[in-house]
Each structure stands twice: as C-alpha cells, then as structure tokens.
Amino acid sequence: MRVFLSSDIEGCAGICDWDQVRIGASEFALGRELLAGEVNAAIDGAVEGGAEHVLVNDAHSTMHNLHPGELHHSASYLSGAHKPLYMMEGLDGSYDAVFMVAYHGSIGADRAILSHTYNPRAIWEVRLNGEPVGESALNALVALHHAVPVVLITGDETTAAEARPFMPDVEAVVVKRSITRFAAESVHPDRARELIRAGARAAVRRAAAVPAPAIELPATLQITFLTADMAEMATWIRGVERAGARTVTVTGAEPLALYRTFTTIVALTRSIPSG
Ligand SMILES: [Zn+2]
C-alpha cells in the first residue's frame, strides 16, 4: 500500500489569515506547526491502515513549508518549486491512494476560508464539465490519469462539498466551518489530528474499493480570469480558446494533458499584473 499525500495549508484547523500561511510572514511559525500536526496525523493513520510508503508532496506556495525533521519518519518529503506536476508531483501508477490534506475552497465559493483556485491574483473561476471547482477536482485529473483513487480530503465544509461530485467515495474530514473568507470556527488542533488520523486509517483500509475520480471524458475546463489580458495570454497555449472577454475553454480526452494546460496557464498569467 503506497499513499501519495498532497499538502496545502489553508484548510488546517486554526488557520484564518494569509499571515499564517506565507513563509516569512509574522505568524508563519504557527501555520507550519499546525500543518505539520495534520500531515503527521494523516501519515499516522495511513500507517495504521496498512500503508508501507507515504510520499508527502508539499503543494503550497513555494512548496517548502514543513520542517523536514518534524515530518513523520516513515514518510519521504518532496519539496521545492517548479515541479512539473505542481500540487500532484510525484504521483504515478505505483500508488494506491491519494490524500489531500489541509485543502481549501475555490475562489468563488460562498463561505470558504482563504479561498482561491491556484492563483487569487489571476483566476476568478474554474469550471470542470460545467461545475465550479476548486483545487481538489483539478488535481484529481492527475489521479484519474494514473487511475489512483482520492480517498481522503481534509479542510473546511466547503472543501468537502466541492470534492464530493468528483470523488463521491472520498473520506472527507471537516476540521473547521468557514464564516467568511477570513473567519472560521475550528476544532482544537489536537481534535483535528484525531479526526484526520481516524479518517486516514479508515480511508486506507477501504482504498481498494474506491474508484478513481469521477470526471467524464472528454472533459472541458472553463477558466475565467480577473482581466481580459489574462484570457488573451492563455490563448497563446495550443488548444485554449477564447469564450468571452475574460474566459477561455480547453477540452480534451486526456486528463493529464488538461491539468498540464491548466498549470501552464497559471504559470503564464503570473507575468501579468492584476492591478
Ligand atoms: Zn491551495
């Protein structure tokens, strides 16, 4: 049993502000500690459930948010920037299960703490086959390519709700309730860890029965940006078509290619100022 764990941070219990999630920011030490606790709880649960190998792919911002020495000793740690497959780098067909830990809601969600979809300075909305999606469903394209089920997701209620249409059998561990984009009611960090550990254990035990993500192919991504210039720039990539002043679409039968087109758009549009 091999588990691939993609860790974000905004979905951790207790986190409610950008200052807690950006390296160098005033409260980052707290954010890092909360994240490490939840990632390690997920690994503990995975090992109890029968996992022999866990790869942690640090998927937030500059992607070196964890102190390597504080990470569970049975996991390996994939960290650092410019990874070809970004939040899903390291996943391949040798894995049996995907965990998404400390994930968060999409930029357009009604109540979602620190909501964004990859880049809040560029992306206004993403739809997958017509449904507004967050990072979970986008990242699930990579899991689908490798036919690996997403068995665990942790975060707020919105994170769980956004994952379910595409991962109906996912074990969703809710550790906080978002009130606004900058306010949430969280369980105590110790309680969050207990819940995640139990969820991870149960998820690994039934992983063999969980299907790969339910994303109909060929699939269409529709991306709306903050400005028209960003949409124009996205069409420089082959296969991306303008669907409106600020909107583009791309359709494909190959989920990995779609994901790579999306992450290329994210990288490209970073070069355009948002204001
Ligand atoms: Zn994120």
PDB file of C-alpha atoms and ligand atoms in Angstrom:
ATOM      1  CA  MET A   1       0.000   0.000   0.000  1.00  0.00           C
ATOM      2  CA  ARG A   2       1.546   3.252  -1.196  1.00  0.00           C
ATOM      3  CA  VAL A   3      -0.006   6.601  -0.310  1.00  0.00           C
ATOM      4  CA  PHE A   4       0.578   9.917  -2.089  1.00  0.00           C
ATOM      5  CA  LEU A   5      -0.154  12.906   0.155  1.00  0.00           C
ATOM      6  CA  SER A   6      -0.568  16.392  -1.345  1.00  0.00           C
ATOM      7  CA  SER A   7      -0.406  19.012   1.410  1.00  0.00           C
ATOM      8  CA  ASP A   8      -1.785  22.523   1.154  1.00  0.00           C
ATOM      9  CA  ILE A   9      -2.201  24.651   4.300  1.00  0.00           C
ATOM     10  CA  GLU A  10      -5.248  26.934   4.315  1.00  0.00           C
ATOM     11  CA  GLY A  11      -7.520  24.091   5.386  1.00  0.00           C
ATOM     12  CA  CYS A  12      -5.736  23.438   8.697  1.00  0.00           C
ATOM     13  CA  ALA A  13      -7.773  23.836  11.876  1.00  0.00           C
ATOM     14  CA  GLY A  14      -6.928  27.209  13.436  1.00  0.00           C
ATOM     15  CA  ILE A  15      -5.704  28.937  10.285  1.00  0.00           C
ATOM     16  CA  CYS A  16      -7.617  32.027   9.144  1.00  0.00           C
ATOM     17  CA  ASP A  17      -5.151  34.573   7.727  1.00  0.00           C
ATOM     18  CA  TRP A  18      -2.553  34.881   4.975  1.00  0.00           C
ATOM     19  CA  ASP A  19      -0.004  35.881   7.653  1.00  0.00           C
ATOM     20  CA  GLN A  20      -0.173  32.307   8.941  1.00  0.00           C
ATOM     21  CA  VAL A  21       0.491  30.642   5.602  1.00  0.00           C
ATOM     22  CA  ARG A  22       3.234  32.638   3.881  1.00  0.00           C
ATOM     23  CA  ILE A  23       6.893  31.893   4.503  1.00  0.00           C
ATOM     24  CA  GLY A  24       8.442  34.925   6.168  1.00  0.00           C
ATOM     25  CA  ALA A  25       5.086  36.279   7.380  1.00  0.00           C
ATOM     26  CA  SER A  26       4.615  37.170  11.027  1.00  0.00           C
ATOM     27  CA  GLU A  27       2.648  34.093  12.095  1.00  0.00           C
ATOM     28  CA  PHE A  28       4.098  31.516   9.703  1.00  0.00           C
ATOM     29  CA  ALA A  29       5.711  29.544  12.539  1.00  0.00           C
ATOM     30  CA  LEU A  30       2.218  28.826  13.848  1.00  0.00           C
ATOM     31  CA  GLY A  31       0.923  27.851  10.406  1.00  0.00           C
ATOM     32  CA  ARG A  32       3.835  25.494   9.861  1.00  0.00           C
ATOM     33  CA  GLU A  33       3.280  23.853  13.241  1.00  0.00           C
ATOM     34  CA  LEU A  34      -0.441  23.354  12.597  1.00  0.00           C
ATOM     35  CA  LEU A  35       0.257  21.925   9.144  1.00  0.00           C
ATOM     36  CA  ALA A  36       2.920  19.523  10.402  1.00  0.00           C
ATOM     37  CA  GLY A  37       0.495  18.244  13.042  1.00  0.00           C
ATOM     38  CA  GLU A  38      -2.193  17.476  10.479  1.00  0.00           C
ATOM     39  CA  VAL A  39       0.152  15.963   7.876  1.00  0.00           C
ATOM     40  CA  ASN A  40       1.707  13.732  10.527  1.00  0.00           C
ATOM     41  CA  ALA A  41      -1.731  12.706  11.777  1.00  0.00           C
ATOM     42  CA  ALA A  42      -2.660  11.653   8.236  1.00  0.00           C
ATOM     43  CA  ILE A  43       0.569   9.640   7.946  1.00  0.00           C
ATOM     44  CA  ASP A  44      -0.039   8.010  11.344  1.00  0.00           C
ATOM     45  CA  GLY A  45      -3.485   6.975  10.174  1.00  0.00           C
ATOM     46  CA  ALA A  46      -2.179   5.734   6.829  1.00  0.00           C
ATOM     47  CA  VAL A  47       0.442   3.560   8.524  1.00  0.00           C
ATOM     48  CA  GLU A  48      -2.143   2.167  10.962  1.00  0.00           C
ATOM     49  CA  GLY A  49      -4.364   1.405   7.971  1.00  0.00           C
ATOM     50  CA  GLY A  50      -1.594  -0.598   6.270  1.00  0.00           C
ATOM     51  CA  ALA A  51       0.455   1.877   4.237  1.00  0.00           C
ATOM     52  CA  GLU A  52       4.091   0.890   3.726  1.00  0.00           C
ATOM     53  CA  HIS A  53       5.142   4.051   1.932  1.00  0.00           C
ATOM     54  CA  VAL A  54       3.896   7.632   2.136  1.00  0.00           C
ATOM     55  CA  LEU A  55       5.165  10.407  -0.113  1.00  0.00           C
ATOM     56  CA  VAL A  56       4.383  13.936   1.063  1.00  0.00           C
ATOM     57  CA  ASN A  57       4.294  16.396  -1.829  1.00  0.00           C
ATOM     58  CA  ASP A  58       4.384  19.893  -0.340  1.00  0.00           C
ATOM     59  CA  ALA A  59       1.947  21.750  -2.597  1.00  0.00           C
ATOM     60  CA  HIS A  60       1.556  25.189  -1.034  1.00  0.00           C
ATOM     61  CA  SER A  61       3.126  28.388  -2.365  1.00  0.00           C
ATOM     62  CA  THR A  62       6.911  27.949  -2.528  1.00  0.00           C
ATOM     63  CA  MET A  63       6.351  24.318  -1.529  1.00  0.00           C
ATOM     64  CA  HIS A  64       8.815  24.022   1.319  1.00  0.00           C
ATOM     65  CA  ASN A  65       6.529  24.672   4.249  1.00  0.00           C
ATOM     66  CA  LEU A  66       7.412  21.770   6.506  1.00  0.00           C
ATOM     67  CA  HIS A  67      10.453  21.295   8.700  1.00  0.00           C
ATOM     68  CA  PRO A  68      11.875  18.035   7.322  1.00  0.00           C
ATOM     69  CA  GLY A  69      12.929  16.823  10.754  1.00  0.00           C
ATOM     70  CA  GLU A  70       9.453  17.289  12.170  1.00  0.00           C
ATOM     71  CA  LEU A  71       7.853  15.154   9.500  1.00  0.00           C
ATOM     72  CA  HIS A  72       6.816  11.587  10.350  1.00  0.00           C
ATOM     73  CA  HIS A  73       9.918   9.403   9.999  1.00  0.00           C
ATOM     74  CA  SER A  74       8.209   6.871   7.750  1.00  0.00           C
ATOM     75  CA  ALA A  75       7.395   9.406   5.016  1.00  0.00           C
ATOM     76  CA  SER A  76       9.552  10.905   2.314  1.00  0.00           C
ATOM     77  CA  TYR A  77       9.256  14.585   1.509  1.00  0.00           C
ATOM     78  CA  LEU A  78       9.041  16.146  -1.956  1.00  0.00           C
ATOM     79  CA  SER A  79       9.558  19.881  -1.568  1.00  0.00           C
ATOM     80  CA  GLY A  80      10.521  22.921  -3.595  1.00  0.00           C
ATOM     81  CA  ALA A  81       9.293  24.919  -6.538  1.00  0.00           C
ATOM     82  CA  HIS A  82       8.884  24.476 -10.314  1.00  0.00           C
ATOM     83  CA  LYS A  83       7.647  20.925 -10.086  1.00  0.00           C
ATOM     84  CA  PRO A  84       6.309  19.793 -13.469  1.00  0.00           C
ATOM     85  CA  LEU A  85       3.141  18.400 -11.912  1.00  0.00           C
ATOM     86  CA  TYR A  86       2.869  21.050  -9.232  1.00  0.00           C
ATOM     87  CA  MET A  87       0.423  20.023  -6.470  1.00  0.00           C
ATOM     88  CA  MET A  88       0.470  16.418  -7.741  1.00  0.00           C
ATOM     89  CA  GLU A  89       4.182  15.980  -8.495  1.00  0.00           C
ATOM     90  CA  GLY A  90       5.411  12.517  -7.606  1.00  0.00           C
ATOM     91  CA  LEU A  91       2.159  10.658  -8.172  1.00  0.00           C
ATOM     92  CA  ASP A  92       2.368   7.724 -10.542  1.00  0.00           C
ATOM     93  CA  GLY A  93       0.595   4.446 -11.154  1.00  0.00           C
ATOM     94  CA  SER A  94       2.549   2.698  -8.389  1.00  0.00           C
ATOM     95  CA  TYR A  95       0.414   4.461  -5.757  1.00  0.00           C
ATOM     96  CA  ASP A  96      -2.785   3.012  -4.337  1.00  0.00           C
ATOM     97  CA  ALA A  97      -4.332   6.087  -2.761  1.00  0.00           C
ATOM     98  CA  VAL A  98      -4.207   9.886  -2.787  1.00  0.00           C
ATOM     99  CA  PHE A  99      -4.635  12.091   0.301  1.00  0.00           C
ATOM    100  CA  MET A 100      -5.384  15.827   0.004  1.00  0.00           C
ATOM    101  CA  VAL A 101      -4.545  17.415   3.353  1.00  0.00           C
ATOM    102  CA  ALA A 102      -5.379  20.958   4.542  1.00  0.00           C
ATOM    103  CA  TYR A 103      -7.122  21.817   1.279  1.00  0.00           C
ATOM    104  CA  HIS A 104      -9.476  24.802   0.939  1.00  0.00           C
ATOM    105  CA  GLY A 105     -12.457  26.045  -1.061  1.00  0.00           C
ATOM    106  CA  SER A 106     -12.443  27.573  -4.535  1.00  0.00           C
ATOM    107  CA  ILE A 107     -12.192  31.309  -5.156  1.00  0.00           C
ATOM    108  CA  GLY A 108     -15.900  31.674  -5.906  1.00  0.00           C
ATOM    109  CA  ALA A 109     -17.264  29.609  -3.029  1.00  0.00           C
ATOM    110  CA  ASP A 110     -19.883  31.195  -0.791  1.00  0.00           C
ATOM    111  CA  ARG A 111     -18.086  30.611   2.529  1.00  0.00           C
ATOM    112  CA  ALA A 112     -14.538  29.375   2.263  1.00  0.00           C
ATOM    113  CA  ILE A 113     -11.633  30.400   4.435  1.00  0.00           C
ATOM    114  CA  LEU A 114      -8.738  31.892   2.417  1.00  0.00           C
ATOM    115  CA  SER A 115     -10.454  30.739  -0.754  1.00  0.00           C
ATOM    116  CA  HIS A 116      -8.536  30.704  -4.012  1.00  0.00           C
ATOM    117  CA  THR A 117      -8.026  28.495  -7.040  1.00  0.00           C
ATOM    118  CA  TYR A 118      -4.272  28.252  -7.600  1.00  0.00           C
ATOM    119  CA  ASN A 119      -3.704  31.990  -8.130  1.00  0.00           C
ATOM    120  CA  PRO A 120      -6.038  34.528  -6.494  1.00  0.00           C
ATOM    121  CA  ARG A 121      -4.381  37.329  -8.484  1.00  0.00           C
ATOM    122  CA  ALA A 122      -5.405  35.799 -11.809  1.00  0.00           C
ATOM    123  CA  ILE A 123      -8.182  33.228 -11.502  1.00  0.00           C
ATOM    124  CA  TRP A 124     -11.768  34.278 -10.860  1.00  0.00           C
ATOM    125  CA  GLU A 125     -13.443  30.920 -11.518  1.00  0.00           C
ATOM    126  CA  VAL A 126     -12.722  27.466 -12.922  1.00  0.00           C
ATOM    127  CA  ARG A 127     -15.404  25.087 -14.122  1.00  0.00           C
ATOM    128  CA  LEU A 128     -14.837  21.437 -14.913  1.00  0.00           C
ATOM    129  CA  ASN A 129     -17.542  19.973 -17.156  1.00  0.00           C
ATOM    130  CA  GLY A 130     -19.720  22.937 -16.200  1.00  0.00           C
ATOM    131  CA  GLU A 131     -19.315  22.606 -12.414  1.00  0.00           C
ATOM    132  CA  PRO A 132     -17.387  25.251 -10.426  1.00  0.00           C
ATOM    133  CA  VAL A 133     -14.348  23.503  -8.956  1.00  0.00           C
ATOM    134  CA  GLY A 134     -11.514  24.101  -6.558  1.00  0.00           C
ATOM    135  CA  GLU A 135      -8.036  22.671  -6.464  1.00  0.00           C
ATOM    136  CA  SER A 136      -9.294  19.232  -5.397  1.00  0.00           C
ATOM    137  CA  ALA A 137     -11.076  18.472  -8.677  1.00  0.00           C
ATOM    138  CA  LEU A 138      -8.315  19.996 -10.797  1.00  0.00           C
ATOM    139  CA  ASN A 139      -5.720  17.878  -9.009  1.00  0.00           C
ATOM    140  CA  ALA A 140      -7.980  14.857  -9.344  1.00  0.00           C
ATOM    141  CA  LEU A 141      -7.325  14.997 -13.105  1.00  0.00           C
ATOM    142  CA  VAL A 142      -3.815  13.705 -12.369  1.00  0.00           C
ATOM    143  CA  ALA A 143      -5.157  10.965 -10.102  1.00  0.00           C
ATOM    144  CA  LEU A 144      -7.582   9.947 -12.843  1.00  0.00           C
ATOM    145  CA  HIS A 145      -4.740   9.738 -15.374  1.00  0.00           C
ATOM    146  CA  HIS A 146      -2.933   7.269 -13.111  1.00  0.00           C
ATOM    147  CA  ALA A 147      -6.198   5.527 -12.105  1.00  0.00           C
ATOM    148  CA  VAL A 148      -5.491   6.140  -8.414  1.00  0.00           C
ATOM    149  CA  PRO A 149      -8.436   6.933  -6.096  1.00  0.00           C
ATOM    150  CA  VAL A 150      -8.550  10.059  -3.949  1.00  0.00           C
ATOM    151  CA  VAL A 151      -9.507   8.533  -0.613  1.00  0.00           C
ATOM    152  CA  LEU A 152      -9.024  11.370   1.891  1.00  0.00           C
ATOM    153  CA  ILE A 153      -9.533  15.117   1.864  1.00  0.00           C
ATOM    154  CA  THR A 154      -9.298  17.439   4.876  1.00  0.00           C
ATOM    155  CA  GLY A 155     -10.290  21.074   5.299  1.00  0.00           C
ATOM    156  CA  ASP A 156     -13.449  23.087   5.889  1.00  0.00           C
ATOM    157  CA  GLU A 157     -17.023  22.140   4.994  1.00  0.00           C
ATOM    158  CA  THR A 158     -16.713  23.808   1.583  1.00  0.00           C
ATOM    159  CA  THR A 159     -13.622  21.767   0.741  1.00  0.00           C
ATOM    160  CA  ALA A 160     -15.565  18.589   1.437  1.00  0.00           C
ATOM    161  CA  ALA A 161     -18.618  19.735  -0.540  1.00  0.00           C
ATOM    162  CA  GLU A 162     -16.566  20.718  -3.594  1.00  0.00           C
ATOM    163  CA  ALA A 163     -14.743  17.378  -3.683  1.00  0.00           C
ATOM    164  CA  ARG A 164     -17.795  15.119  -3.448  1.00  0.00           C
ATOM    165  CA  PRO A 165     -19.193  15.470  -7.004  1.00  0.00           C
ATOM    166  CA  PHE A 166     -15.880  14.210  -8.403  1.00  0.00           C
ATOM    167  CA  MET A 167     -14.826  11.905  -5.554  1.00  0.00           C
ATOM    168  CA  PRO A 168     -18.109  10.563  -4.179  1.00  0.00           C
ATOM    169  CA  ASP A 169     -16.400   7.931  -2.006  1.00  0.00           C
ATOM    170  CA  VAL A 170     -13.755  10.208  -0.519  1.00  0.00           C
ATOM    171  CA  GLU A 171     -13.348  10.261   3.271  1.00  0.00           C
ATOM    172  CA  ALA A 172     -13.859  13.971   3.963  1.00  0.00           C
ATOM    173  CA  VAL A 173     -12.572  15.160   7.341  1.00  0.00           C
ATOM    174  CA  VAL A 174     -14.002  18.565   8.268  1.00  0.00           C
ATOM    175  CA  VAL A 175     -11.883  20.433  10.820  1.00  0.00           C
ATOM    176  CA  LYS A 176     -13.458  23.865  10.550  1.00  0.00           C
ATOM    177  CA  ARG A 177     -16.513  25.800   9.461  1.00  0.00           C
ATOM    178  CA  SER A 178     -15.885  28.900   7.400  1.00  0.00           C
ATOM    179  CA  ILE A 179     -17.821  32.009   8.362  1.00  0.00           C
ATOM    180  CA  THR A 180     -16.217  34.352   5.830  1.00  0.00           C
ATOM    181  CA  ARG A 181     -13.039  34.311   3.769  1.00  0.00           C
ATOM    182  CA  PHE A 182     -11.094  35.400   6.875  1.00  0.00           C
ATOM    183  CA  ALA A 183     -13.034  33.838   9.728  1.00  0.00           C
ATOM    184  CA  ALA A 184     -13.686  30.229  10.674  1.00  0.00           C
ATOM    185  CA  GLU A 185     -14.697  28.135  13.650  1.00  0.00           C
ATOM    186  CA  SER A 186     -12.090  25.390  14.088  1.00  0.00           C
ATOM    187  CA  VAL A 187     -11.886  22.351  16.289  1.00  0.00           C
ATOM    188  CA  HIS A 188      -8.888  22.240  18.618  1.00  0.00           C
ATOM    189  CA  PRO A 189      -5.684  21.218  16.781  1.00  0.00           C
ATOM    190  CA  ASP A 190      -5.470  18.029  18.868  1.00  0.00           C
ATOM    191  CA  ARG A 191      -9.029  17.137  17.917  1.00  0.00           C
ATOM    192  CA  ALA A 192      -8.305  17.885  14.260  1.00  0.00           C
ATOM    193  CA  ARG A 193      -5.377  15.490  14.408  1.00  0.00           C
ATOM    194  CA  GLU A 194      -7.510  12.766  16.000  1.00  0.00           C
ATOM    195  CA  LEU A 195     -10.164  13.172  13.309  1.00  0.00           C
ATOM    196  CA  ILE A 196      -7.617  13.152  10.483  1.00  0.00           C
ATOM    197  CA  ARG A 197      -5.780  10.146  11.884  1.00  0.00           C
ATOM    198  CA  ALA A 198      -9.020   8.155  12.144  1.00  0.00           C
ATOM    199  CA  GLY A 199     -10.152   9.299   8.707  1.00  0.00           C
ATOM    200  CA  ALA A 200      -6.832   8.386   7.112  1.00  0.00           C
ATOM    201  CA  ARG A 201      -6.837   4.947   8.732  1.00  0.00           C
ATOM    202  CA  ALA A 202     -10.363   4.210   7.513  1.00  0.00           C
ATOM    203  CA  ALA A 203      -9.623   5.623   4.050  1.00  0.00           C
ATOM    204  CA  VAL A 204      -6.545   3.436   3.529  1.00  0.00           C
ATOM    205  CA  ARG A 205      -8.366   0.334   4.705  1.00  0.00           C
ATOM    206  CA  ARG A 206     -11.055   0.752   2.059  1.00  0.00           C
ATOM    207  CA  ALA A 207      -8.880   2.294  -0.667  1.00  0.00           C
ATOM    208  CA  ALA A 208      -9.026  -0.803  -2.865  1.00  0.00           C
ATOM    209  CA  ALA A 209     -12.796  -0.377  -3.137  1.00  0.00           C
ATOM    210  CA  VAL A 210     -12.699   3.320  -4.041  1.00  0.00           C
ATOM    211  CA  PRO A 211     -12.819   4.128  -7.761  1.00  0.00           C
ATOM    212  CA  ALA A 212     -10.646   6.717  -9.497  1.00  0.00           C
ATOM    213  CA  PRO A 213     -12.134  10.227  -9.675  1.00  0.00           C
ATOM    214  CA  ALA A 214     -15.448  10.507 -11.499  1.00  0.00           C
ATOM    215  CA  ILE A 215     -14.646  13.022 -14.228  1.00  0.00           C
ATOM    216  CA  GLU A 216     -16.364  12.453 -17.534  1.00  0.00           C
ATOM    217  CA  LEU A 217     -14.037  12.442 -20.556  1.00  0.00           C
ATOM    218  CA  PRO A 218     -13.524  14.248 -22.810  1.00  0.00           C
ATOM    219  CA  ALA A 219     -13.570  16.984 -20.186  1.00  0.00           C
ATOM    220  CA  THR A 220     -13.836  20.738 -20.582  1.00  0.00           C
ATOM    221  CA  LEU A 221     -12.135  23.293 -18.379  1.00  0.00           C
ATOM    222  CA  GLN A 222     -13.577  26.783 -18.460  1.00  0.00           C
ATOM    223  CA  ILE A 223     -11.384  29.403 -16.821  1.00  0.00           C
ATOM    224  CA  THR A 224     -12.418  32.970 -16.068  1.00  0.00           C
ATOM    225  CA  PHE A 225      -9.702  35.469 -15.157  1.00  0.00           C
ATOM    226  CA  LEU A 226      -9.640  38.795 -13.351  1.00  0.00           C
ATOM    227  CA  THR A 227      -8.772  40.674 -16.524  1.00  0.00           C
ATOM    228  CA  ALA A 228      -9.210  40.215 -20.273  1.00  0.00           C
ATOM    229  CA  ASP A 229      -5.437  40.399 -20.817  1.00  0.00           C
ATOM    230  CA  MET A 230      -5.025  37.192 -18.862  1.00  0.00           C
ATOM    231  CA  ALA A 231      -7.579  35.407 -21.054  1.00  0.00           C
ATOM    232  CA  GLU A 232      -5.800  36.670 -24.150  1.00  0.00           C
ATOM    233  CA  MET A 233      -2.483  35.367 -22.866  1.00  0.00           C
ATOM    234  CA  ALA A 234      -3.948  31.950 -22.067  1.00  0.00           C
ATOM    235  CA  THR A 235      -4.911  31.519 -25.739  1.00  0.00           C
ATOM    236  CA  TRP A 236      -1.226  31.516 -26.631  1.00  0.00           C
ATOM    237  CA  ILE A 237      -1.295  27.889 -25.488  1.00  0.00           C
ATOM    238  CA  ARG A 238      -2.398  25.395 -28.149  1.00  0.00           C
ATOM    239  CA  GLY A 239      -5.951  24.167 -27.652  1.00  0.00           C
ATOM    240  CA  VAL A 240      -7.063  27.064 -25.453  1.00  0.00           C
ATOM    241  CA  GLU A 241      -9.922  29.047 -26.974  1.00  0.00           C
ATOM    242  CA  ARG A 242     -11.434  32.389 -26.075  1.00  0.00           C
ATOM    243  CA  ALA A 243     -15.016  32.029 -24.855  1.00  0.00           C
ATOM    244  CA  GLY A 244     -15.576  35.564 -23.604  1.00  0.00           C
ATOM    245  CA  ALA A 245     -13.743  38.714 -22.652  1.00  0.00           C
ATOM    246  CA  ARG A 246     -12.255  37.136 -19.520  1.00  0.00           C
ATOM    247  CA  THR A 247     -12.998  33.458 -20.202  1.00  0.00           C
ATOM    248  CA  VAL A 248     -11.258  30.642 -22.058  1.00  0.00           C
ATOM    249  CA  THR A 249     -12.041  26.958 -22.549  1.00  0.00           C
ATOM    250  CA  VAL A 250      -9.986  23.889 -23.278  1.00  0.00           C
ATOM    251  CA  THR A 251     -11.344  20.418 -23.988  1.00  0.00           C
ATOM    252  CA  GLY A 252      -9.505  17.120 -24.021  1.00  0.00           C
ATOM    253  CA  ALA A 253      -9.844  13.386 -23.563  1.00  0.00           C
ATOM    254  CA  GLU A 254      -6.541  13.125 -21.727  1.00  0.00           C
ATOM    255  CA  PRO A 255      -6.835  14.330 -18.102  1.00  0.00           C
ATOM    256  CA  LEU A 256      -3.097  14.769 -17.551  1.00  0.00           C
ATOM    257  CA  ALA A 257      -2.821  16.988 -20.637  1.00  0.00           C
ATOM    258  CA  LEU A 258      -5.720  19.107 -19.365  1.00  0.00           C
ATOM    259  CA  TYR A 259      -4.056  19.513 -15.980  1.00  0.00           C
ATOM    260  CA  ARG A 260      -0.773  20.478 -17.604  1.00  0.00           C
ATOM    261  CA  THR A 261      -2.528  23.045 -19.777  1.00  0.00           C
ATOM    262  CA  PHE A 262      -4.128  24.474 -16.638  1.00  0.00           C
ATOM    263  CA  THR A 263      -0.860  24.733 -14.706  1.00  0.00           C
ATOM    264  CA  THR A 264       0.822  26.273 -17.758  1.00  0.00           C
ATOM    265  CA  ILE A 265      -1.913  28.915 -17.832  1.00  0.00           C
ATOM    266  CA  VAL A 266      -1.321  29.563 -14.129  1.00  0.00           C
ATOM    267  CA  ALA A 267       2.410  29.979 -14.710  1.00  0.00           C
ATOM    268  CA  LEU A 268       1.962  32.165 -17.777  1.00  0.00           C
ATOM    269  CA  THR A 269      -0.609  34.530 -16.296  1.00  0.00           C
ATOM    270  CA  ARG A 270       1.642  35.203 -13.287  1.00  0.00           C
ATOM    271  CA  SER A 271       3.545  37.568 -15.550  1.00  0.00           C
ATOM    272  CA  ILE A 272       0.555  39.929 -15.929  1.00  0.00           C
ATOM    273  CA  PRO A 273      -0.042  42.441 -13.128  1.00  0.00           C
ATOM    274  CA  SER A 274      -3.513  42.181 -11.610  1.00  0.00           C
ATOM    275  CA  GLY A 275      -3.928  45.773 -10.542  1.00  0.00           C
TER     276      GLY A 275
HETATM  277 ZN    ZN B   1      -4.292  25.939  -2.378  1.00  0.00          ZN
END
